[in-house]
Short mmCIF file of C-alpha atoms in Angstrom, two decimals:
data_model
loop_
_atom_site.label_atom_id
_atom_site.label_comp_id
_atom_site.label_asym_id
_atom_site.label_seq_id
_atom_site.Cartn_x
_atom_site.Cartn_y
_atom_site.Cartn_z
CA MET B 1445 -47.65 -15.90 99.66
CA GLY B 1446 -45.57 -15.65 102.80
CA THR B 1447 -48.31 -17.09 104.96
CA VAL B 1448 -48.65 -20.49 103.35
CA GLU B 1449 -48.22 -23.03 106.11
CA ALA B 1450 -46.29 -25.49 103.95
CA GLY B 1451 -43.36 -23.11 103.86
CA LEU B 1452 -43.73 -21.26 107.15
CA ASP B 1453 -40.93 -21.31 109.71
CA TYR B 1454 -42.10 -20.64 113.26
CA SER B 1455 -39.94 -19.16 115.95
CA SER B 1456 -39.30 -21.53 118.84
CA SER B 1457 -41.50 -19.59 121.28
CA ASP B 1458 -44.35 -19.34 118.77
CA THR B 1459 -44.12 -23.05 118.02
CA GLN B 1460 -44.13 -23.96 121.69
CA HIS B 1461 -47.17 -21.78 122.27
CA HIS B 1462 -49.08 -23.54 119.48
CA LYS B 1463 -47.97 -26.98 120.60
CA GLU B 1464 -49.62 -26.30 123.91
CA LEU B 1465 -52.78 -24.99 122.30
CA ASP B 1466 -53.20 -27.29 119.31
CA ALA B 1467 -50.72 -30.13 118.93
CA GLU B 1468 -52.91 -31.99 116.43
CA ALA B 1469 -53.02 -29.09 114.00
CA LEU B 1470 -49.27 -28.62 114.11
CA PHE B 1471 -48.75 -32.33 113.41
CA VAL B 1472 -51.18 -32.77 110.51
CA LEU B 1473 -50.43 -29.33 109.03
CA LYS B 1474 -46.74 -29.68 109.85
CA SER B 1475 -44.58 -26.87 108.45
CA ARG B 1476 -40.99 -28.05 108.16
CA GLY B 1477 -40.67 -27.42 104.46
CA SER B 1478 -38.62 -24.91 102.48
CA TRP B 1479 -39.98 -22.24 100.18
CA LEU B 1480 -39.42 -24.69 97.33
CA HIS B 1481 -41.78 -27.14 99.04
CA CYS B 1482 -44.23 -24.31 99.54
CA GLY B 1483 -44.09 -23.51 95.84
CA TYR B 1484 -44.99 -26.94 94.57
CA HIS B 1485 -47.50 -27.62 97.34
CA LEU B 1486 -49.39 -24.52 96.22
CA THR B 1487 -48.89 -25.19 92.51
CA THR B 1488 -50.00 -28.81 92.81
CA SER B 1489 -53.14 -27.77 94.65
CA ILE B 1490 -54.04 -25.59 91.65
CA VAL B 1491 -52.65 -27.73 88.80
CA ALA B 1492 -55.10 -30.40 89.88
CA PRO B 1493 -57.75 -32.66 88.27
CA ALA B 1494 -60.05 -29.65 87.99
CA LEU B 1495 -57.98 -28.65 84.95
CA LEU B 1496 -59.33 -31.67 83.10
CA SER B 1497 -62.86 -30.30 83.23
CA LEU B 1498 -61.88 -26.95 81.69
CA PRO B 1499 -62.62 -28.18 78.12
CA PHE B 1500 -66.13 -29.06 79.33
CA ALA B 1501 -66.48 -25.55 80.80
CA PHE B 1502 -65.24 -23.94 77.59
CA ALA B 1503 -67.74 -25.98 75.57
CA LEU B 1504 -70.51 -24.52 77.73
CA LEU B 1505 -69.25 -20.93 77.43
CA GLY B 1506 -67.55 -20.73 74.05
CA TRP B 1507 -63.96 -19.64 73.43
CA VAL B 1508 -64.29 -15.91 74.07
CA ALA B 1509 -66.39 -16.16 77.24
CA GLY B 1510 -64.40 -19.18 78.47
CA VAL B 1511 -60.99 -17.52 78.15
CA SER B 1512 -62.38 -14.27 79.62
CA CYS B 1513 -63.78 -16.06 82.68
CA LEU B 1514 -60.51 -17.92 83.16
CA ILE B 1515 -58.49 -14.67 83.10
CA ILE B 1516 -60.93 -13.02 85.53
CA ALA B 1517 -60.56 -16.01 87.88
CA VAL B 1518 -56.78 -15.66 87.74
CA LEU B 1519 -56.87 -11.95 88.58
CA VAL B 1520 -59.48 -12.19 91.33
CA THR B 1521 -57.89 -15.16 93.10
CA PHE B 1522 -54.43 -13.54 92.91
CA TYR B 1523 -55.94 -10.42 94.46
CA SER B 1524 -57.87 -12.35 97.11
CA TYR B 1525 -54.79 -14.38 98.16
CA ASN B 1526 -52.85 -11.15 98.61
CA LEU B 1527 -55.65 -9.79 100.79
CA LEU B 1528 -55.55 -12.98 102.86
CA SER B 1529 -51.80 -12.62 103.27
CA LYS B 1530 -52.18 -9.10 104.60
CA VAL B 1531 -54.91 -10.16 107.02
CA LEU B 1532 -52.85 -13.08 108.28
CA GLU B 1533 -49.76 -10.93 108.78
CA HIS B 1534 -51.80 -8.31 110.62
CA HIS B 1535 -53.19 -10.85 113.10
CA ALA B 1536 -49.78 -12.48 113.49
CA GLN B 1537 -48.36 -9.12 114.55
CA LEU B 1538 -51.12 -8.94 117.16
CA GLY B 1539 -50.06 -12.35 118.51
CA GLN B 1540 -52.84 -14.33 116.83
CA ARG B 1541 -51.18 -16.86 114.52
CA GLN B 1542 -54.04 -18.39 112.56
CA LEU B 1543 -53.21 -21.95 111.56
CA ARG B 1544 -56.46 -22.66 109.75
CA PHE B 1545 -58.92 -20.90 107.48
CA ARG B 1546 -61.77 -21.43 109.91
CA ASP B 1547 -59.64 -19.78 112.63
CA MET B 1548 -59.64 -16.63 110.53
CA ALA B 1549 -63.42 -16.69 110.29
CA SER B 1550 -63.77 -17.23 114.04
CA ASP B 1551 -61.35 -14.43 114.96
CA ILE B 1552 -62.61 -11.92 112.41
CA LEU B 1553 -66.33 -12.62 112.03
CA GLY B 1554 -67.10 -14.51 115.23
CA PRO B 1555 -66.98 -18.16 116.45
CA ARG B 1556 -70.26 -19.15 114.82
CA TRP B 1557 -68.98 -18.18 111.37
CA GLY B 1558 -66.01 -20.49 111.75
CA ARG B 1559 -67.97 -23.39 113.21
CA TYR B 1560 -71.20 -23.30 111.22
CA PHE B 1561 -70.27 -21.69 107.90
CA VAL B 1562 -66.59 -21.70 106.93
CA GLY B 1563 -65.75 -25.02 108.61
CA PRO B 1564 -68.52 -27.03 106.90
CA LEU B 1565 -67.78 -25.35 103.55
CA GLN B 1566 -64.09 -26.15 103.85
CA PHE B 1567 -64.59 -29.78 104.86
CA SER B 1568 -67.19 -30.32 102.15
CA LEU B 1569 -64.79 -28.88 99.59
CA CYS B 1570 -61.98 -31.20 100.70
CA TYR B 1571 -64.21 -34.26 100.70
CA ALA B 1572 -65.81 -33.51 97.36
CA ALA B 1573 -62.31 -33.09 95.91
CA VAL B 1574 -61.41 -36.59 97.13
CA ILE B 1575 -64.55 -37.99 95.46
CA ALA B 1576 -63.70 -36.20 92.21
CA CYS B 1577 -60.06 -37.35 92.26
CA THR B 1578 -61.06 -40.95 92.91
CA LEU B 1579 -63.56 -40.85 90.05
CA LEU B 1580 -61.00 -39.27 87.72
CA GLY B 1581 -58.44 -41.92 88.65
CA GLY B 1582 -60.94 -44.67 87.86
CA GLN B 1583 -61.84 -43.08 84.53
CA SER B 1584 -58.17 -42.79 83.60
CA LEU B 1585 -57.51 -46.43 84.46
CA LYS B 1586 -60.49 -47.51 82.37
CA PHE B 1587 -59.28 -45.47 79.40
CA ILE B 1588 -55.82 -47.06 79.58
CA TYR B 1589 -57.45 -50.49 79.88
CA LEU B 1590 -59.58 -49.94 76.75
CA LEU B 1591 -56.55 -48.74 74.81
CA CYS B 1592 -54.81 -52.01 75.62
CA ASN B 1593 -57.92 -54.18 75.31
CA SER B 1594 -60.69 -52.58 73.24
CA SER B 1595 -63.05 -55.50 73.83
CA GLY B 1596 -62.54 -55.54 77.61
CA THR B 1597 -65.57 -56.02 79.81
CA MET B 1598 -64.43 -54.41 83.09
CA LYS B 1599 -66.78 -51.67 84.32
CA LEU B 1600 -65.97 -48.14 85.46
CA TYR B 1601 -66.89 -48.82 89.09
CA GLU B 1602 -64.29 -51.59 89.18
CA PHE B 1603 -61.56 -49.16 88.19
CA VAL B 1604 -62.85 -46.63 90.70
CA ALA B 1605 -62.54 -49.31 93.39
CA ILE B 1606 -58.98 -50.10 92.27
CA PHE B 1607 -57.99 -46.45 92.44
CA GLY B 1608 -59.77 -46.18 95.78
CA VAL B 1609 -57.30 -48.72 97.18
CA LEU B 1610 -54.44 -46.43 96.15
CA MET B 1611 -56.20 -43.47 97.78
CA LEU B 1612 -56.62 -45.59 100.90
CA ILE B 1613 -52.84 -46.00 101.09
CA LEU B 1614 -52.13 -42.33 100.41
CA ALA B 1615 -54.64 -41.31 103.08
CA GLN B 1616 -52.44 -42.87 105.76
CA ILE B 1617 -49.59 -40.43 105.11
CA PRO B 1618 -49.56 -38.71 108.49
CA SER B 1619 -48.96 -35.02 107.83
CA PHE B 1620 -49.08 -32.30 105.21
CA HIS B 1621 -45.28 -32.11 105.09
CA SER B 1622 -45.11 -35.84 104.35
CA LEU B 1623 -46.87 -35.21 101.03
CA ARG B 1624 -44.10 -33.06 99.57
CA HIS B 1625 -42.51 -35.73 97.35
CA ILE B 1626 -45.89 -37.02 96.14
CA ASN B 1627 -46.95 -33.46 95.31
CA LEU B 1628 -43.74 -32.88 93.36
CA ILE B 1629 -44.37 -36.02 91.30
CA SER B 1630 -48.00 -35.00 90.83
CA LEU B 1631 -46.97 -31.52 89.67
CA THR B 1632 -44.50 -32.97 87.16
CA LEU B 1633 -47.10 -35.36 85.74
CA CYS B 1634 -49.77 -32.64 85.50
CA LEU B 1635 -47.40 -30.32 83.64
CA ALA B 1636 -46.35 -33.17 81.34
CA TYR B 1637 -50.00 -34.01 80.64
CA SER B 1638 -50.87 -30.38 79.90
CA THR B 1639 -47.90 -30.06 77.54
CA CYS B 1640 -48.75 -33.27 75.67
CA ALA B 1641 -52.44 -32.39 75.44
CA THR B 1642 -51.63 -28.93 74.04
CA ILE B 1643 -49.17 -30.23 71.46
CA ASP B 1644 -51.39 -33.14 70.38
CA SER B 1645 -54.53 -31.01 70.12
CA THR B 1646 -52.70 -28.40 68.04
CA TYR B 1647 -51.28 -31.07 65.74
CA ILE B 1648 -54.59 -32.90 65.28
CA GLY B 1649 -56.52 -29.67 64.79
CA ASN B 1650 -54.22 -28.56 61.97
CA SER B 1651 -53.78 -31.95 60.31
CA VAL B 1652 -55.23 -32.86 56.91
CA ASN B 1653 -57.84 -35.15 58.43
CA ALA B 1654 -58.82 -32.76 61.22
CA PRO B 1655 -62.52 -32.83 62.18
CA PRO B 1656 -64.62 -29.75 61.36
CA LYS B 1657 -64.09 -26.92 63.84
CA ASP B 1658 -67.26 -25.80 65.60
CA SER B 1659 -66.99 -23.40 68.56
CA SER B 1660 -70.72 -22.73 68.91
CA VAL B 1661 -72.50 -23.39 72.20
CA ASN B 1662 -75.07 -26.18 72.00
CA GLY B 1663 -78.58 -26.15 73.48
CA ASP B 1664 -81.47 -23.71 73.69
CA GLY B 1665 -81.47 -20.45 75.64
CA LYS B 1666 -82.33 -22.01 79.00
CA ASP B 1667 -79.73 -24.76 78.70
CA GLN B 1668 -77.08 -22.27 77.60
CA LEU B 1669 -77.83 -20.01 80.57
CA PHE B 1670 -77.64 -22.80 83.15
CA GLY B 1671 -74.61 -24.19 81.33
CA ALA B 1672 -72.82 -20.86 81.60
CA PHE B 1673 -73.27 -20.70 85.38
CA ASN B 1674 -72.21 -24.33 85.58
CA ALA B 1675 -69.05 -23.50 83.62
CA ILE B 1676 -68.22 -20.54 85.86
CA SER B 1677 -68.42 -22.84 88.89
CA ILE B 1678 -66.08 -25.32 87.20
CA ILE B 1679 -63.56 -22.57 86.40
CA ALA B 1680 -63.71 -21.49 90.05
CA THR B 1681 -62.42 -24.92 91.09
CA THR B 1682 -59.29 -24.42 88.98
CA TYR B 1683 -57.84 -21.99 91.50
CA GLY B 1684 -59.95 -22.97 94.47
CA ASN B 1685 -57.61 -25.40 96.24
CA GLY B 1686 -54.80 -22.94 96.82
CA ILE B 1687 -56.52 -21.34 99.79
CA ILE B 1688 -54.16 -20.01 102.43
CA PRO B 1689 -53.35 -20.43 105.30
CA GLU B 1690 -54.37 -24.06 104.59
CA ILE B 1691 -53.72 -25.44 101.13
CA GLN B 1692 -56.66 -27.75 100.41
CA VAL B 1693 -54.71 -30.89 99.48
CA TYR B 1694 -56.34 -34.27 100.04
CA LEU B 1695 -58.13 -34.52 103.41
CA GLN B 1696 -55.51 -32.90 105.63
CA PRO B 1697 -57.70 -30.14 107.15
CA THR B 1698 -60.50 -32.67 107.71
CA ASN B 1699 -58.08 -35.21 109.17
CA GLU B 1700 -56.82 -32.64 111.62
CA LEU B 1701 -60.30 -31.95 112.99
CA VAL B 1702 -61.48 -35.57 113.13
CA GLU B 1703 -58.30 -36.89 114.76
CA LYS B 1704 -58.31 -34.11 117.29
CA LYS B 1705 -61.84 -35.06 118.30
CA TYR B 1706 -61.44 -38.85 118.46
CA GLY B 1707 -57.75 -39.21 119.32
CA ASP B 1708 -55.93 -38.46 122.54
CA PRO B 1709 -54.22 -35.06 122.19
CA LYS B 1710 -51.78 -35.89 125.00
CA SER B 1711 -50.51 -39.12 123.43
CA ASN B 1712 -47.45 -39.39 121.21
CA GLN B 1713 -48.40 -38.92 117.56
CA PHE B 1714 -47.19 -42.43 116.67
CA SER B 1715 -48.60 -44.19 119.71
CA ILE B 1716 -51.26 -46.89 119.34
CA ARG B 1717 -53.79 -44.52 120.88
CA LYS B 1718 -53.21 -42.14 117.97
CA VAL B 1719 -52.38 -44.51 115.10
CA VAL B 1720 -55.44 -46.78 115.44
CA PRO B 1721 -58.08 -44.01 115.34
CA ARG B 1722 -56.12 -42.33 112.54
CA LEU B 1723 -56.04 -45.53 110.47
CA PHE B 1724 -59.72 -46.29 111.03
CA LEU B 1725 -61.12 -42.80 110.48
CA ARG B 1726 -59.06 -41.97 107.41
CA SER B 1727 -59.84 -45.34 105.86
CA LEU B 1728 -63.56 -44.88 106.52
CA LEU B 1729 -63.58 -41.45 104.85
CA VAL B 1730 -61.83 -42.78 101.73
CA VAL B 1731 -64.03 -45.88 101.47
CA VAL B 1732 -67.20 -43.77 101.57
CA ALA B 1733 -65.72 -41.34 99.01
CA THR B 1734 -64.87 -44.26 96.70
CA ILE B 1735 -68.41 -45.64 96.93
CA LEU B 1736 -69.89 -42.23 96.12
CA ALA B 1737 -67.51 -41.79 93.17
CA ALA B 1738 -68.57 -45.17 91.77
CA MET B 1739 -72.27 -44.45 92.31
CA PHE B 1740 -72.31 -41.00 90.68
CA PRO B 1741 -69.62 -40.94 87.94
CA PHE B 1742 -70.26 -37.37 86.76
CA PHE B 1743 -66.84 -35.70 87.00
CA GLY B 1744 -67.75 -32.36 85.40
CA ASP B 1745 -70.92 -32.06 87.46
CA ILE B 1746 -69.06 -32.78 90.71
CA ASN B 1747 -66.46 -30.13 89.88
CA ALA B 1748 -69.21 -27.59 89.26
CA LEU B 1749 -70.78 -28.46 92.61
CA ILE B 1750 -67.40 -28.06 94.35
CA GLY B 1751 -66.90 -24.68 92.74
CA ALA B 1752 -70.35 -23.32 93.53
CA PHE B 1753 -70.62 -24.47 97.16
CA GLY B 1754 -66.96 -24.36 98.19
CA CYS B 1755 -64.50 -22.49 96.01
CA ILE B 1756 -66.55 -19.41 95.17
CA PRO B 1757 -67.41 -18.52 98.80
CA LEU B 1758 -63.92 -19.32 100.16
CA ASP B 1759 -61.87 -17.81 97.31
CA PHE B 1760 -63.95 -15.05 95.80
CA VAL B 1761 -66.08 -13.75 98.68
CA LEU B 1762 -64.61 -14.25 102.17
CA PRO B 1763 -61.12 -12.77 101.53
CA MET B 1764 -62.70 -9.44 100.62
CA VAL B 1765 -64.97 -9.58 103.68
CA PHE B 1766 -62.03 -10.49 105.95
CA TYR B 1767 -60.01 -7.55 104.65
CA ASN B 1768 -62.81 -4.99 105.01
CA VAL B 1769 -63.68 -6.15 108.54
CA THR B 1770 -60.04 -6.30 109.66
CA PHE B 1771 -58.69 -3.04 108.23
CA LYS B 1772 -61.98 -1.12 108.03
CA PRO B 1773 -61.16 1.00 104.96
CA SER B 1774 -63.19 4.18 104.57
CA ARG B 1775 -66.59 3.68 103.01
CA LYS B 1776 -65.67 6.50 100.68
CA ALA B 1777 -62.62 4.60 99.46
CA LEU B 1778 -62.52 2.71 96.16
CA LEU B 1779 -60.90 -0.24 97.96
CA PHE B 1780 -63.91 -0.74 100.23
CA TRP B 1781 -66.45 -0.63 97.42
CA GLY B 1782 -64.27 -2.68 95.11
CA ASN B 1783 -64.03 -5.48 97.68
CA THR B 1784 -67.74 -5.20 98.42
CA ALA B 1785 -68.65 -5.37 94.72
CA ILE B 1786 -66.48 -8.44 94.15
CA ALA B 1787 -67.97 -10.19 97.19
CA MET B 1788 -71.55 -9.42 96.14
CA LEU B 1789 -71.04 -10.36 92.49
CA PHE B 1790 -69.47 -13.71 93.27
CA SER B 1791 -72.03 -14.42 95.99
CA MET B 1792 -74.73 -14.19 93.33
CA LEU B 1793 -72.67 -16.29 90.91
CA GLY B 1794 -72.20 -18.88 93.65
CA VAL B 1795 -75.94 -19.16 94.26
CA LEU B 1796 -76.74 -19.39 90.56
CA GLY B 1797 -73.89 -21.86 90.04
CA ALA B 1798 -75.15 -24.05 92.87
CA ILE B 1799 -78.63 -24.15 91.32
CA SER B 1800 -77.18 -24.97 87.90
CA SER B 1801 -74.85 -27.70 89.16
CA VAL B 1802 -77.56 -29.43 91.19
CA ARG B 1803 -79.89 -29.22 88.18
CA GLN B 1804 -77.29 -30.84 85.94
CA ILE B 1805 -76.63 -33.65 88.41
CA VAL B 1806 -80.38 -34.35 88.59
CA ILE B 1807 -80.57 -34.44 84.77
CA ASP B 1808 -77.59 -36.79 84.49
CA ALA B 1809 -78.91 -38.99 87.30
CA LYS B 1810 -82.09 -39.50 85.26
CA LEU B 1811 -80.09 -40.44 82.17
CA TYR B 1812 -77.75 -42.87 83.92
CA GLN B 1813 -78.37 -45.45 86.58
CA VAL B 1814 -76.36 -45.74 89.79
CA PHE B 1815 -72.89 -47.25 89.18
CA ALA B 1816 -73.22 -46.36 85.50
CA ASN B 1817 -70.45 -47.54 83.19
CA ILE B 1818 -69.80 -44.24 81.46
#
């Protein structure tokens, strides 16, 4: 993982070259951290709220298929990240340091791929993740509220709005490097939650008053089929945010693009000319995300949509394409056909997952009204 920007240390000449070319990217995606910072940036991006929808995915697949799909996702993403590392190192040796994922697409596949395909996918993924996190935060606050006051009358959208205020504050943190302490706290809390959930579930499941165990998949054949593709998309989100060279945490890649367009690249990063557009644009993005989270409170469905449209193409398809185009392995080689098979298989799964996730959102939207108190 030597190419992760959170832990990368530029030489002075390389840094100066990039400052001249793209000062905004170097500021927002600032890389002053150590390898320890790199480790928990990457881990936090994976040990993320998507984990909380894994039980939903397992319920749609069953234990055997669910665990199998999770293991396959681990192996394929580990393989794809190693391919990305090799591609990045190769281009760095040629003097092309690629700061962003869309830069890779532009350099390897052509400018239109970066601008019209990878860029929109990446930004949509980041923004959908913010919506999902805001919704999850609101749901968690509501659950705590009901534990303390079972007859409380506050609605889910009120808690989403409260959590949106917190997200509004976090959004103003200027650069990727500035998130290191927050990500460390987040990682600790996620690991603590996972540990407690595992211990509690094991204890309850083996207690005297444990509910009957039923691992069967509900629904008829059609619902089970669509549910399976939905579940695969959800599992894809589990490892989907650890994309290198940019780790997809919060809105940092999106912030970099927006602030570069509407700010003054020649101004000091903390000048009024930079701070005011940054404050306004980041706040606007979070406010809209909070409204959408309150309007459509379907956490599992949103995660499936993220996986199908964003994570599967960026994690399971493009790394193999980048490697084959960059290194041009022989068409008689197992490596070439292995990469091609993985890319084709997950392309089909992405399309089917997208259809399934949109279908499920439409079904849930008919069952619940806008701003539903789920």
